[in-house]
Each structure stands twice: as C-alpha cells, then as structure tokens.
C-alpha cells in the first residue's frame, strides 16, 4: 500500500476546508453513458508509442493500492480513502516512456471531452493512479467508474472521472474548470483555487 505523504501531516485538513464523512458527487454535466465493449484508455501525445487499451487489457495490468485524502475546491475534504487501480507510471512504461519535451498532462473524461490539466511532475508521483476501486468496492458510475484518475496532492477537480485519455503535452493546456477560472496548478495547501 502506498501512503500519500499528505496523510502523514499533523494537520490533515488544508486551509479553508472542512472534513466531510460523506462522499459528495461533483461534476460538470452528470454521469455519461459508457459502453464497456467500446471503453478505451488511450495514452497519447508526447510518448514514445501511443497506447490504446481495452477493458480486458487494462484489467491485466499490475495493480497498486493508495491511501489518500481528497480535497474538493468547494471546501469539503474526505479523509482516509483507499483506492486501487493502475499506477500512471505503469501506463507510461507501456507507452515506452515520455518524450523529452513532455511537461504537462491533459486528462480526458468520457463526459463529452471534459479535460483537466496538470504538470508532469505532479502526475508522475507514486500516489497518482487510474483507480477502479474505492474502499474495496468498484467505483460507482457517479464517482467516475469504471476508471478515474486520482491525484491526491492536488484539488479533486484534477482527478478526472470516467477517464478515457491521457495526453502528454509540451505546453500547458487549460481544461474545463481551468478555462472557467480555476487554477492551472491547484495545490490545496497553497489554496490555489482560482487562476494565477
Ligand atoms: N470527467 C470529469 N471528472 C471530474 C469532474 C467532471 O466534471 N468531469 N469534476 C471534478 C470535480 S470538480 C471534483 S470535486 C471531483 C469529484 O469527484 P466525486 O464526484 O467522486 O466526489 O471530480 C472531478 N473530476
Ligand atoms: Mo470540485
């Protein structure tokens, strides 16, 4: 089990946040329909070779478990989450590694091209994964099932639900919330809520 470093802080709730014991559902346009026969996870852009996995192939990859907290910019924090799925490192290895120019990632959801962006150095840490399970149960559709990105060290809007694509980029590219005023980086400990 990989333990997110932020869970080891003495004070685990970032500034301006309050703890919730529930798990709210939050997204821009609701749960999209996903046909598992057509589901794909694509790793593309500035990688050595582009990867497109179907559900069966994705299921065969080595798995990790991550214990982490989840901080939504709307001010709730859900502590003590156990996620399991595939480490992004494993996916980038399948793609033969990233090209030298790759500096950012855009994560795409099945909800009509919704994306979010983050720096490669925040993406390539050991507690970032494509999760299929939460607290031992398969992710429900409203929480991003069958598979979602989880980026524990940034605000929860960077944890793309219904993940379908990971694009490696040389330049940062604002996603849905970032174009609507949210921060390009989104560190909850620095309260990077809104744009620069
Ligand atoms: N594809 C996609 N992922 C998304 C969103 C979205 O609208 N679409 N909303 C984000 C926001 S703002 C938050 S706070 C978290 C919420 O995840 P949850 O609904 O599982 O709590 O998902 C993030 N991931
Ligand atoms: Mo959010």
JSON list of C-alpha atoms and ligand atoms in Angstrom, two decimals:
[
{"chain": "A", "resi": 1, "resn": "UNK", "atom": "CA", "xyz": [0.00, 0.00, 0.00]},
{"chain": "A", "resi": 2, "resn": "UNK", "atom": "CA", "xyz": [1.29, 3.42, -1.00]},
{"chain": "A", "resi": 3, "resn": "UNK", "atom": "CA", "xyz": [0.53, 6.05, 1.62]},
{"chain": "A", "resi": 4, "resn": "UNK", "atom": "CA", "xyz": [0.10, 9.58, 0.32]},
{"chain": "A", "resi": 5, "resn": "UNK", "atom": "CA", "xyz": [2.53, 11.91, 2.11]},
{"chain": "A", "resi": 6, "resn": "UNK", "atom": "CA", "xyz": [-0.25, 14.44, 2.90]},
{"chain": "A", "resi": 7, "resn": "UNK", "atom": "CA", "xyz": [-1.99, 11.86, 5.11]},
{"chain": "A", "resi": 8, "resn": "UNK", "atom": "CA", "xyz": [1.04, 11.97, 7.41]},
{"chain": "A", "resi": 9, "resn": "UNK", "atom": "CA", "xyz": [0.72, 15.66, 8.17]},
{"chain": "A", "resi": 10, "resn": "UNK", "atom": "CA", "xyz": [-0.13, 16.53, 11.73]},
{"chain": "A", "resi": 11, "resn": "UNK", "atom": "CA", "xyz": [-2.99, 18.72, 10.48]},
{"chain": "A", "resi": 12, "resn": "UNK", "atom": "CA", "xyz": [-4.57, 16.89, 7.56]},
{"chain": "A", "resi": 13, "resn": "UNK", "atom": "CA", "xyz": [-7.23, 19.40, 6.54]},
{"chain": "A", "resi": 14, "resn": "UNK", "atom": "CA", "xyz": [-5.85, 22.10, 4.19]},
{"chain": "A", "resi": 15, "resn": "UNK", "atom": "CA", "xyz": [-6.65, 25.76, 4.90]},
{"chain": "A", "resi": 16, "resn": "UNK", "atom": "CA", "xyz": [-10.26, 26.78, 4.18]},
{"chain": "A", "resi": 17, "resn": "UNK", "atom": "CA", "xyz": [-11.50, 23.18, 4.01]},
{"chain": "A", "resi": 18, "resn": "UNK", "atom": "CA", "xyz": [-13.78, 21.16, 6.33]},
{"chain": "A", "resi": 19, "resn": "UNK", "atom": "CA", "xyz": [-13.99, 17.45, 6.77]},
{"chain": "A", "resi": 20, "resn": "UNK", "atom": "CA", "xyz": [-16.97, 15.52, 5.43]},
{"chain": "A", "resi": 21, "resn": "UNK", "atom": "CA", "xyz": [-17.72, 11.93, 6.34]},
{"chain": "A", "resi": 22, "resn": "UNK", "atom": "CA", "xyz": [-19.92, 11.52, 3.29]},
{"chain": "A", "resi": 23, "resn": "UNK", "atom": "CA", "xyz": [-18.68, 11.46, -0.25]},
{"chain": "A", "resi": 24, "resn": "UNK", "atom": "CA", "xyz": [-20.39, 14.16, -2.31]},
{"chain": "A", "resi": 25, "resn": "UNK", "atom": "CA", "xyz": [-20.78, 13.72, -6.07]},
{"chain": "A", "resi": 26, "resn": "UNK", "atom": "CA", "xyz": [-19.49, 16.64, -8.09]},
{"chain": "A", "resi": 27, "resn": "UNK", "atom": "CA", "xyz": [-19.15, 17.07, -11.83]},
{"chain": "A", "resi": 28, "resn": "UNK", "atom": "CA", "xyz": [-19.89, 19.49, -14.64]},
{"chain": "A", "resi": 29, "resn": "UNK", "atom": "CA", "xyz": [-22.52, 17.65, -16.64]},
{"chain": "A", "resi": 30, "resn": "UNK", "atom": "CA", "xyz": [-23.52, 14.38, -14.98]},
{"chain": "A", "resi": 31, "resn": "UNK", "atom": "CA", "xyz": [-22.57, 10.74, -15.48]},
{"chain": "A", "resi": 32, "resn": "UNK", "atom": "CA", "xyz": [-22.03, 9.86, -19.14]},
{"chain": "A", "resi": 33, "resn": "UNK", "atom": "CA", "xyz": [-23.18, 6.50, -20.55]},
{"chain": "A", "resi": 34, "resn": "UNK", "atom": "CA", "xyz": [-20.18, 4.19, -21.08]},
{"chain": "A", "resi": 35, "resn": "UNK", "atom": "CA", "xyz": [-20.40, 1.07, -23.22]},
{"chain": "A", "resi": 36, "resn": "UNK", "atom": "CA", "xyz": [-17.77, -1.30, -21.76]},
{"chain": "A", "resi": 37, "resn": "UNK", "atom": "CA", "xyz": [-17.43, -3.07, -25.12]},
{"chain": "A", "resi": 38, "resn": "UNK", "atom": "CA", "xyz": [-16.11, 0.21, -26.52]},
{"chain": "A", "resi": 39, "resn": "UNK", "atom": "CA", "xyz": [-14.26, 1.51, -23.47]},
{"chain": "A", "resi": 40, "resn": "UNK", "atom": "CA", "xyz": [-10.66, 2.51, -24.16]},
{"chain": "A", "resi": 41, "resn": "UNK", "atom": "CA", "xyz": [-7.91, 4.17, -22.22]},
{"chain": "A", "resi": 42, "resn": "UNK", "atom": "CA", "xyz": [-5.53, 5.98, -24.52]},
{"chain": "A", "resi": 43, "resn": "UNK", "atom": "CA", "xyz": [-2.11, 7.34, -23.67]},
{"chain": "A", "resi": 44, "resn": "UNK", "atom": "CA", "xyz": [-1.04, 9.63, -26.47]},
{"chain": "A", "resi": 45, "resn": "UNK", "atom": "CA", "xyz": [0.78, 12.79, -27.50]},
{"chain": "A", "resi": 46, "resn": "UNK", "atom": "CA", "xyz": [4.43, 13.09, -26.45]},
{"chain": "A", "resi": 47, "resn": "UNK", "atom": "CA", "xyz": [5.06, 9.42, -25.62]},
{"chain": "A", "resi": 48, "resn": "UNK", "atom": "CA", "xyz": [7.41, 7.02, -27.41]},
{"chain": "A", "resi": 49, "resn": "UNK", "atom": "CA", "xyz": [4.49, 4.89, -28.65]},
{"chain": "A", "resi": 50, "resn": "UNK", "atom": "CA", "xyz": [0.82, 5.61, -28.24]},
{"chain": "A", "resi": 51, "resn": "UNK", "atom": "CA", "xyz": [-1.17, 3.09, -26.25]},
{"chain": "A", "resi": 52, "resn": "UNK", "atom": "CA", "xyz": [-4.84, 2.17, -26.52]},
{"chain": "A", "resi": 53, "resn": "UNK", "atom": "CA", "xyz": [-6.09, -0.38, -24.02]},
{"chain": "A", "resi": 54, "resn": "UNK", "atom": "CA", "xyz": [-9.48, -2.05, -23.95]},
{"chain": "A", "resi": 55, "resn": "UNK", "atom": "CA", "xyz": [-11.06, -3.03, -20.64]},
{"chain": "A", "resi": 56, "resn": "UNK", "atom": "CA", "xyz": [-9.73, -6.58, -20.75]},
{"chain": "A", "resi": 57, "resn": "UNK", "atom": "CA", "xyz": [-6.16, -5.42, -21.40]},
{"chain": "A", "resi": 58, "resn": "UNK", "atom": "CA", "xyz": [-6.41, -2.75, -18.71]},
{"chain": "A", "resi": 59, "resn": "UNK", "atom": "CA", "xyz": [-7.60, -5.35, -16.17]},
{"chain": "A", "resi": 60, "resn": "UNK", "atom": "CA", "xyz": [-4.45, -7.42, -16.70]},
{"chain": "A", "resi": 61, "resn": "UNK", "atom": "CA", "xyz": [-2.04, -4.67, -15.67]},
{"chain": "A", "resi": 62, "resn": "UNK", "atom": "CA", "xyz": [-0.26, -4.79, -12.32]},
{"chain": "A", "resi": 63, "resn": "UNK", "atom": "CA", "xyz": [-2.23, -3.05, -9.58]},
{"chain": "A", "resi": 64, "resn": "UNK", "atom": "CA", "xyz": [-1.44, -0.74, -6.72]},
{"chain": "A", "resi": 65, "resn": "UNK", "atom": "CA", "xyz": [-3.29, 0.48, -3.65]},
{"chain": "A", "resi": 66, "resn": "UNK", "atom": "CA", "xyz": [-3.12, 4.07, -2.49]},
{"chain": "A", "resi": 67, "resn": "UNK", "atom": "CA", "xyz": [-4.27, 5.54, 0.81]},
{"chain": "A", "resi": 68, "resn": "UNK", "atom": "CA", "xyz": [-5.01, 9.25, 0.48]},
{"chain": "A", "resi": 69, "resn": "UNK", "atom": "CA", "xyz": [-7.16, 12.27, 1.27]},
{"chain": "A", "resi": 70, "resn": "UNK", "atom": "CA", "xyz": [-9.42, 14.03, -1.24]},
{"chain": "A", "resi": 71, "resn": "UNK", "atom": "CA", "xyz": [-9.92, 17.81, -1.18]},
{"chain": "A", "resi": 72, "resn": "UNK", "atom": "CA", "xyz": [-12.60, 19.49, -3.28]},
{"chain": "A", "resi": 73, "resn": "UNK", "atom": "CA", "xyz": [-12.16, 23.17, -4.07]},
{"chain": "A", "resi": 74, "resn": "UNK", "atom": "CA", "xyz": [-15.79, 23.71, -2.96]},
{"chain": "A", "resi": 75, "resn": "UNK", "atom": "CA", "xyz": [-14.29, 23.23, 0.55]},
{"chain": "A", "resi": 76, "resn": "UNK", "atom": "CA", "xyz": [-15.02, 19.65, 1.56]},
{"chain": "A", "resi": 77, "resn": "UNK", "atom": "CA", "xyz": [-12.28, 17.15, 2.33]},
{"chain": "A", "resi": 78, "resn": "UNK", "atom": "CA", "xyz": [-12.78, 13.41, 2.54]},
{"chain": "A", "resi": 79, "resn": "UNK", "atom": "CA", "xyz": [-10.00, 11.71, 4.50]},
{"chain": "A", "resi": 80, "resn": "UNK", "atom": "CA", "xyz": [-8.86, 8.08, 4.55]},
{"chain": "A", "resi": 81, "resn": "UNK", "atom": "CA", "xyz": [-9.67, 6.87, 1.06]},
{"chain": "A", "resi": 82, "resn": "UNK", "atom": "CA", "xyz": [-8.30, 3.54, -0.14]},
{"chain": "A", "resi": 83, "resn": "UNK", "atom": "CA", "xyz": [-8.03, 3.49, -3.89]},
{"chain": "A", "resi": 84, "resn": "UNK", "atom": "CA", "xyz": [-6.90, 0.62, -6.06]},
{"chain": "A", "resi": 85, "resn": "UNK", "atom": "CA", "xyz": [-6.07, 0.52, -9.73]},
{"chain": "A", "resi": 86, "resn": "UNK", "atom": "CA", "xyz": [-3.13, 1.00, -12.05]},
{"chain": "A", "resi": 87, "resn": "UNK", "atom": "CA", "xyz": [-0.25, 3.38, -11.33]},
{"chain": "A", "resi": 88, "resn": "UNK", "atom": "CA", "xyz": [0.24, 6.00, -14.03]},
{"chain": "A", "resi": 89, "resn": "UNK", "atom": "CA", "xyz": [3.91, 5.00, -14.06]},
{"chain": "A", "resi": 90, "resn": "UNK", "atom": "CA", "xyz": [2.86, 1.57, -15.36]},
{"chain": "A", "resi": 91, "resn": "UNK", "atom": "CA", "xyz": [0.84, 3.19, -18.17]},
{"chain": "A", "resi": 92, "resn": "UNK", "atom": "CA", "xyz": [3.73, 5.45, -19.18]},
{"chain": "A", "resi": 93, "resn": "UNK", "atom": "CA", "xyz": [6.08, 2.46, -19.20]},
{"chain": "A", "resi": 94, "resn": "UNK", "atom": "CA", "xyz": [3.71, 0.71, -21.61]},
{"chain": "A", "resi": 95, "resn": "UNK", "atom": "CA", "xyz": [3.99, 3.79, -23.79]},
{"chain": "A", "resi": 96, "resn": "UNK", "atom": "CA", "xyz": [7.77, 3.42, -23.82]},
{"chain": "A", "resi": 97, "resn": "UNK", "atom": "CA", "xyz": [8.20, 6.50, -21.65]},
{"chain": "A", "resi": 98, "resn": "UNK", "atom": "CA", "xyz": [7.54, 10.15, -22.30]},
{"chain": "A", "resi": 99, "resn": "UNK", "atom": "CA", "xyz": [9.41, 12.26, -24.83]},
{"chain": "A", "resi": 100, "resn": "UNK", "atom": "CA", "xyz": [11.85, 14.81, -23.50]},
{"chain": "A", "resi": 101, "resn": "UNK", "atom": "CA", "xyz": [9.58, 17.73, -24.47]},
{"chain": "A", "resi": 102, "resn": "UNK", "atom": "CA", "xyz": [6.66, 16.39, -22.42]},
{"chain": "A", "resi": 103, "resn": "UNK", "atom": "CA", "xyz": [5.99, 18.74, -19.50]},
{"chain": "A", "resi": 104, "resn": "UNK", "atom": "CA", "xyz": [2.20, 18.61, -18.91]},
{"chain": "A", "resi": 105, "resn": "UNK", "atom": "CA", "xyz": [-0.70, 16.18, -18.98]},
{"chain": "A", "resi": 106, "resn": "UNK", "atom": "CA", "xyz": [-4.27, 16.65, -20.09]},
{"chain": "A", "resi": 107, "resn": "UNK", "atom": "CA", "xyz": [-6.66, 14.03, -18.69]},
{"chain": "A", "resi": 108, "resn": "UNK", "atom": "CA", "xyz": [-9.87, 13.49, -20.64]},
{"chain": "A", "resi": 109, "resn": "UNK", "atom": "CA", "xyz": [-13.17, 12.20, -19.35]},
{"chain": "A", "resi": 110, "resn": "UNK", "atom": "CA", "xyz": [-15.94, 10.38, -21.22]},
{"chain": "A", "resi": 111, "resn": "UNK", "atom": "CA", "xyz": [-18.23, 13.25, -20.28]},
{"chain": "A", "resi": 112, "resn": "UNK", "atom": "CA", "xyz": [-18.16, 14.93, -23.66]},
{"chain": "A", "resi": 113, "resn": "UNK", "atom": "CA", "xyz": [-14.49, 15.83, -23.87]},
{"chain": "A", "resi": 114, "resn": "UNK", "atom": "CA", "xyz": [-14.17, 17.27, -20.35]},
{"chain": "A", "resi": 115, "resn": "UNK", "atom": "CA", "xyz": [-10.49, 17.69, -19.55]},
{"chain": "A", "resi": 116, "resn": "UNK", "atom": "CA", "xyz": [-8.23, 18.83, -16.75]},
{"chain": "A", "resi": 117, "resn": "UNK", "atom": "CA", "xyz": [-4.53, 19.67, -16.88]},
{"chain": "A", "resi": 118, "resn": "UNK", "atom": "CA", "xyz": [-1.57, 19.20, -14.59]},
{"chain": "A", "resi": 119, "resn": "UNK", "atom": "CA", "xyz": [2.23, 19.40, -14.68]},
{"chain": "A", "resi": 120, "resn": "UNK", "atom": "CA", "xyz": [4.04, 16.15, -15.47]},
{"chain": "A", "resi": 121, "resn": "UNK", "atom": "CA", "xyz": [5.96, 16.31, -12.18]},
{"chain": "A", "resi": 122, "resn": "UNK", "atom": "CA", "xyz": [2.67, 16.27, -10.23]},
{"chain": "A", "resi": 123, "resn": "UNK", "atom": "CA", "xyz": [1.39, 13.41, -12.37]},
{"chain": "A", "resi": 124, "resn": "UNK", "atom": "CA", "xyz": [4.45, 11.17, -12.17]},
{"chain": "A", "resi": 125, "resn": "UNK", "atom": "CA", "xyz": [4.46, 10.67, -8.42]},
{"chain": "A", "resi": 126, "resn": "UNK", "atom": "CA", "xyz": [3.82, 7.29, -6.85]},
{"chain": "A", "resi": 127, "resn": "UNK", "atom": "CA", "xyz": [0.38, 8.07, -5.37]},
{"chain": "A", "resi": 128, "resn": "UNK", "atom": "CA", "xyz": [-1.24, 9.00, -8.71]},
{"chain": "A", "resi": 129, "resn": "UNK", "atom": "CA", "xyz": [-3.28, 6.16, -10.20]},
{"chain": "A", "resi": 130, "resn": "UNK", "atom": "CA", "xyz": [-6.11, 5.24, -12.51]},
{"chain": "A", "resi": 131, "resn": "UNK", "atom": "CA", "xyz": [-8.48, 3.83, -9.90]},
{"chain": "A", "resi": 132, "resn": "UNK", "atom": "CA", "xyz": [-11.18, 1.25, -10.46]},
{"chain": "A", "resi": 133, "resn": "UNK", "atom": "CA", "xyz": [-11.98, 0.65, -6.77]},
{"chain": "A", "resi": 134, "resn": "UNK", "atom": "CA", "xyz": [-12.60, 2.80, -3.70]},
{"chain": "A", "resi": 135, "resn": "UNK", "atom": "CA", "xyz": [-12.62, 1.38, -0.16]},
{"chain": "A", "resi": 136, "resn": "UNK", "atom": "CA", "xyz": [-12.73, -2.12, -1.61]},
{"chain": "A", "resi": 137, "resn": "UNK", "atom": "CA", "xyz": [-15.74, -1.60, -3.89]},
{"chain": "A", "resi": 138, "resn": "UNK", "atom": "CA", "xyz": [-15.80, -1.00, -7.65]},
{"chain": "A", "resi": 139, "resn": "UNK", "atom": "CA", "xyz": [-16.19, 2.72, -8.36]},
{"chain": "A", "resi": 140, "resn": "UNK", "atom": "CA", "xyz": [-19.82, 3.60, -8.91]},
{"chain": "A", "resi": 141, "resn": "UNK", "atom": "CA", "xyz": [-20.66, 5.41, -12.16]},
{"chain": "A", "resi": 142, "resn": "UNK", "atom": "CA", "xyz": [-21.36, 8.69, -10.35]},
{"chain": "A", "resi": 143, "resn": "UNK", "atom": "CA", "xyz": [-17.89, 8.63, -8.77]},
{"chain": "A", "resi": 144, "resn": "UNK", "atom": "CA", "xyz": [-16.18, 8.06, -12.11]},
{"chain": "A", "resi": 145, "resn": "UNK", "atom": "CA", "xyz": [-16.41, 4.32, -12.71]},
{"chain": "A", "resi": 146, "resn": "UNK", "atom": "CA", "xyz": [-15.27, 2.25, -14.45]},
{"chain": "A", "resi": 147, "resn": "UNK", "atom": "CA", "xyz": [-11.96, 4.09, -14.01]},
{"chain": "A", "resi": 148, "resn": "UNK", "atom": "CA", "xyz": [-10.91, 7.54, -12.85]},
{"chain": "A", "resi": 149, "resn": "UNK", "atom": "CA", "xyz": [-7.69, 9.38, -12.32]},
{"chain": "A", "resi": 150, "resn": "UNK", "atom": "CA", "xyz": [-6.77, 10.09, -8.68]},
{"chain": "A", "resi": 151, "resn": "UNK", "atom": "CA", "xyz": [-4.25, 12.86, -7.94]},
{"chain": "A", "resi": 152, "resn": "UNK", "atom": "CA", "xyz": [-4.16, 13.08, -4.13]},
{"chain": "A", "resi": 153, "resn": "UNK", "atom": "CA", "xyz": [-1.81, 16.06, -3.83]},
{"chain": "A", "resi": 154, "resn": "UNK", "atom": "CA", "xyz": [-3.96, 18.46, -5.89]},
{"chain": "A", "resi": 155, "resn": "UNK", "atom": "CA", "xyz": [-7.57, 19.61, -5.57]},
{"chain": "A", "resi": 156, "resn": "UNK", "atom": "CA", "xyz": [-10.06, 16.92, -6.54]},
{"chain": "A", "resi": 157, "resn": "UNK", "atom": "CA", "xyz": [-11.08, 18.53, -9.83]},
{"chain": "A", "resi": 158, "resn": "UNK", "atom": "CA", "xyz": [-7.73, 17.27, -11.22]},
{"chain": "A", "resi": 159, "resn": "UNK", "atom": "CA", "xyz": [-8.91, 13.68, -10.51]},
{"chain": "A", "resi": 160, "resn": "UNK", "atom": "CA", "xyz": [-10.70, 13.12, -13.83]},
{"chain": "A", "resi": 161, "resn": "UNK", "atom": "CA", "xyz": [-13.70, 10.80, -13.58]},
{"chain": "A", "resi": 162, "resn": "UNK", "atom": "CA", "xyz": [-14.61, 8.40, -16.44]},
{"chain": "A", "resi": 163, "resn": "UNK", "atom": "CA", "xyz": [-11.05, 8.57, -17.70]},
{"chain": "A", "resi": 164, "resn": "UNK", "atom": "CA", "xyz": [-10.59, 7.86, -21.40]},
{"chain": "A", "resi": 165, "resn": "UNK", "atom": "CA", "xyz": [-7.37, 9.61, -22.33]},
{"chain": "A", "resi": 166, "resn": "UNK", "atom": "CA", "xyz": [-4.07, 10.89, -21.03]},
{"chain": "A", "resi": 167, "resn": "UNK", "atom": "CA", "xyz": [-2.34, 13.26, -23.41]},
{"chain": "A", "resi": 168, "resn": "UNK", "atom": "CA", "xyz": [1.29, 14.27, -22.87]},
{"chain": "A", "resi": 169, "resn": "UNK", "atom": "CA", "xyz": [1.95, 17.85, -23.85]},
{"chain": "A", "resi": 170, "resn": "UNK", "atom": "CA", "xyz": [4.88, 20.27, -24.17]},
{"chain": "A", "resi": 171, "resn": "UNK", "atom": "CA", "xyz": [2.78, 23.29, -23.18]},
{"chain": "A", "resi": 172, "resn": "UNK", "atom": "CA", "xyz": [0.12, 23.52, -20.52]},
{"chain": "A", "resi": 173, "resn": "UNK", "atom": "CA", "xyz": [-3.45, 23.46, -21.86]},
{"chain": "A", "resi": 174, "resn": "UNK", "atom": "CA", "xyz": [-6.31, 24.69, -19.69]},
{"chain": "A", "resi": 175, "resn": "UNK", "atom": "CA", "xyz": [-9.08, 22.13, -19.12]},
{"chain": "A", "resi": 176, "resn": "UNK", "atom": "CA", "xyz": [-12.76, 22.69, -18.40]},
{"chain": "A", "resi": 177, "resn": "UNK", "atom": "CA", "xyz": [-12.56, 24.24, -14.93]},
{"chain": "A", "resi": 178, "resn": "UNK", "atom": "CA", "xyz": [-9.24, 25.89, -15.61]},
{"chain": "A", "resi": 179, "resn": "UNK", "atom": "CA", "xyz": [-10.81, 27.79, -18.55]},
{"chain": "A", "resi": 180, "resn": "UNK", "atom": "CA", "xyz": [-13.59, 28.78, -16.18]},
{"chain": "A", "resi": 181, "resn": "UNK", "atom": "CA", "xyz": [-11.28, 30.43, -13.66]},
{"chain": "A", "resi": 182, "resn": "UNK", "atom": "CA", "xyz": [-9.84, 27.58, -11.64]},
{"chain": "A", "resi": 183, "resn": "UNK", "atom": "CA", "xyz": [-6.11, 27.38, -11.05]},
{"chain": "A", "resi": 184, "resn": "UNK", "atom": "CA", "xyz": [-3.77, 25.75, -13.57]},
{"chain": "A", "resi": 185, "resn": "UNK", "atom": "CA", "xyz": [-1.92, 24.01, -10.72]},
{"chain": "A", "resi": 186, "resn": "UNK", "atom": "CA", "xyz": [-4.40, 23.60, -7.81]},
{"chain": "A", "resi": 187, "resn": "UNK", "atom": "CA", "xyz": [-2.35, 22.86, -4.69]},
{"chain": "A", "resi": 188, "resn": "UNK", "atom": "CA", "xyz": [-4.81, 22.71, -1.75]},
{"chain": "A", "resi": 189, "resn": "UNK", "atom": "CA", "xyz": [-2.06, 23.53, 0.78]},
{"chain": "A", "resi": 190, "resn": "UNK", "atom": "CA", "xyz": [-1.38, 26.83, -1.00]},
{"chain": "A", "resi": 191, "resn": "UNK", "atom": "CA", "xyz": [-5.11, 27.42, -1.64]},
{"chain": "A", "resi": 192, "resn": "UNK", "atom": "CA", "xyz": [-4.54, 27.60, -5.38]},
{"chain": "A", "resi": 193, "resn": "UNK", "atom": "CA", "xyz": [-8.28, 27.72, -6.02]},
{"chain": "A", "resi": 194, "resn": "UNK", "atom": "CA", "xyz": [-8.62, 30.31, -8.75]},
{"chain": "A", "resi": 195, "resn": "UNK", "atom": "CA", "xyz": [-6.40, 31.37, -11.66]},
{"chain": "A", "resi": 196, "resn": "UNK", "atom": "CA", "xyz": [-2.96, 32.90, -11.32]},
{"chain": "B", "resi": 1, "resn": "LIG", "atom": "N1", "xyz": [-14.65, 13.74, -16.08]},
{"chain": "B", "resi": 1, "resn": "LIG", "atom": "C1", "xyz": [-14.84, 14.56, -15.06]},
{"chain": "B", "resi": 1, "resn": "LIG", "atom": "N2", "xyz": [-14.08, 14.42, -13.95]},
{"chain": "B", "resi": 1, "resn": "LIG", "atom": "C2", "xyz": [-14.27, 15.22, -12.89]},
{"chain": "B", "resi": 1, "resn": "LIG", "atom": "C3", "xyz": [-15.24, 16.23, -12.88]},
{"chain": "B", "resi": 1, "resn": "LIG", "atom": "C4", "xyz": [-16.05, 16.37, -14.05]},
{"chain": "B", "resi": 1, "resn": "LIG", "atom": "O1", "xyz": [-16.94, 17.24, -14.17]},
{"chain": "B", "resi": 1, "resn": "LIG", "atom": "N3", "xyz": [-15.82, 15.51, -15.11]},
{"chain": "B", "resi": 1, "resn": "LIG", "atom": "N4", "xyz": [-15.39, 17.03, -11.76]},
{"chain": "B", "resi": 1, "resn": "LIG", "atom": "C5", "xyz": [-14.23, 17.13, -10.86]},
{"chain": "B", "resi": 1, "resn": "LIG", "atom": "C6", "xyz": [-14.55, 17.74, -9.57]},
{"chain": "B", "resi": 1, "resn": "LIG", "atom": "S1", "xyz": [-14.87, 19.40, -9.58]},
{"chain": "B", "resi": 1, "resn": "LIG", "atom": "C7", "xyz": [-14.44, 17.06, -8.38]},
{"chain": "B", "resi": 1, "resn": "LIG", "atom": "S2", "xyz": [-14.57, 17.83, -6.89]},
{"chain": "B", "resi": 1, "resn": "LIG", "atom": "C8", "xyz": [-14.28, 15.58, -8.35]},
{"chain": "B", "resi": 1, "resn": "LIG", "atom": "C9", "xyz": [-15.41, 14.99, -7.56]},
{"chain": "B", "resi": 1, "resn": "LIG", "atom": "O2", "xyz": [-15.35, 13.60, -7.54]},
{"chain": "B", "resi": 1, "resn": "LIG", "atom": "P1", "xyz": [-16.54, 12.81, -6.86]},
{"chain": "B", "resi": 1, "resn": "LIG", "atom": "O3", "xyz": [-17.81, 13.20, -7.58]},
{"chain": "B", "resi": 1, "resn": "LIG", "atom": "O4", "xyz": [-16.21, 11.38, -6.97]},
{"chain": "B", "resi": 1, "resn": "LIG", "atom": "O5", "xyz": [-16.58, 13.28, -5.44]},
{"chain": "B", "resi": 1, "resn": "LIG", "atom": "O6", "xyz": [-14.27, 15.03, -9.66]},
{"chain": "B", "resi": 1, "resn": "LIG", "atom": "C10", "xyz": [-13.55, 15.79, -10.61]},
{"chain": "B", "resi": 1, "resn": "LIG", "atom": "N5", "xyz": [-13.46, 15.02, -11.82]},
{"chain": "B", "resi": 2, "resn": "LIG", "atom": "MO1", "xyz": [-14.53, 20.11, -7.31]}
]
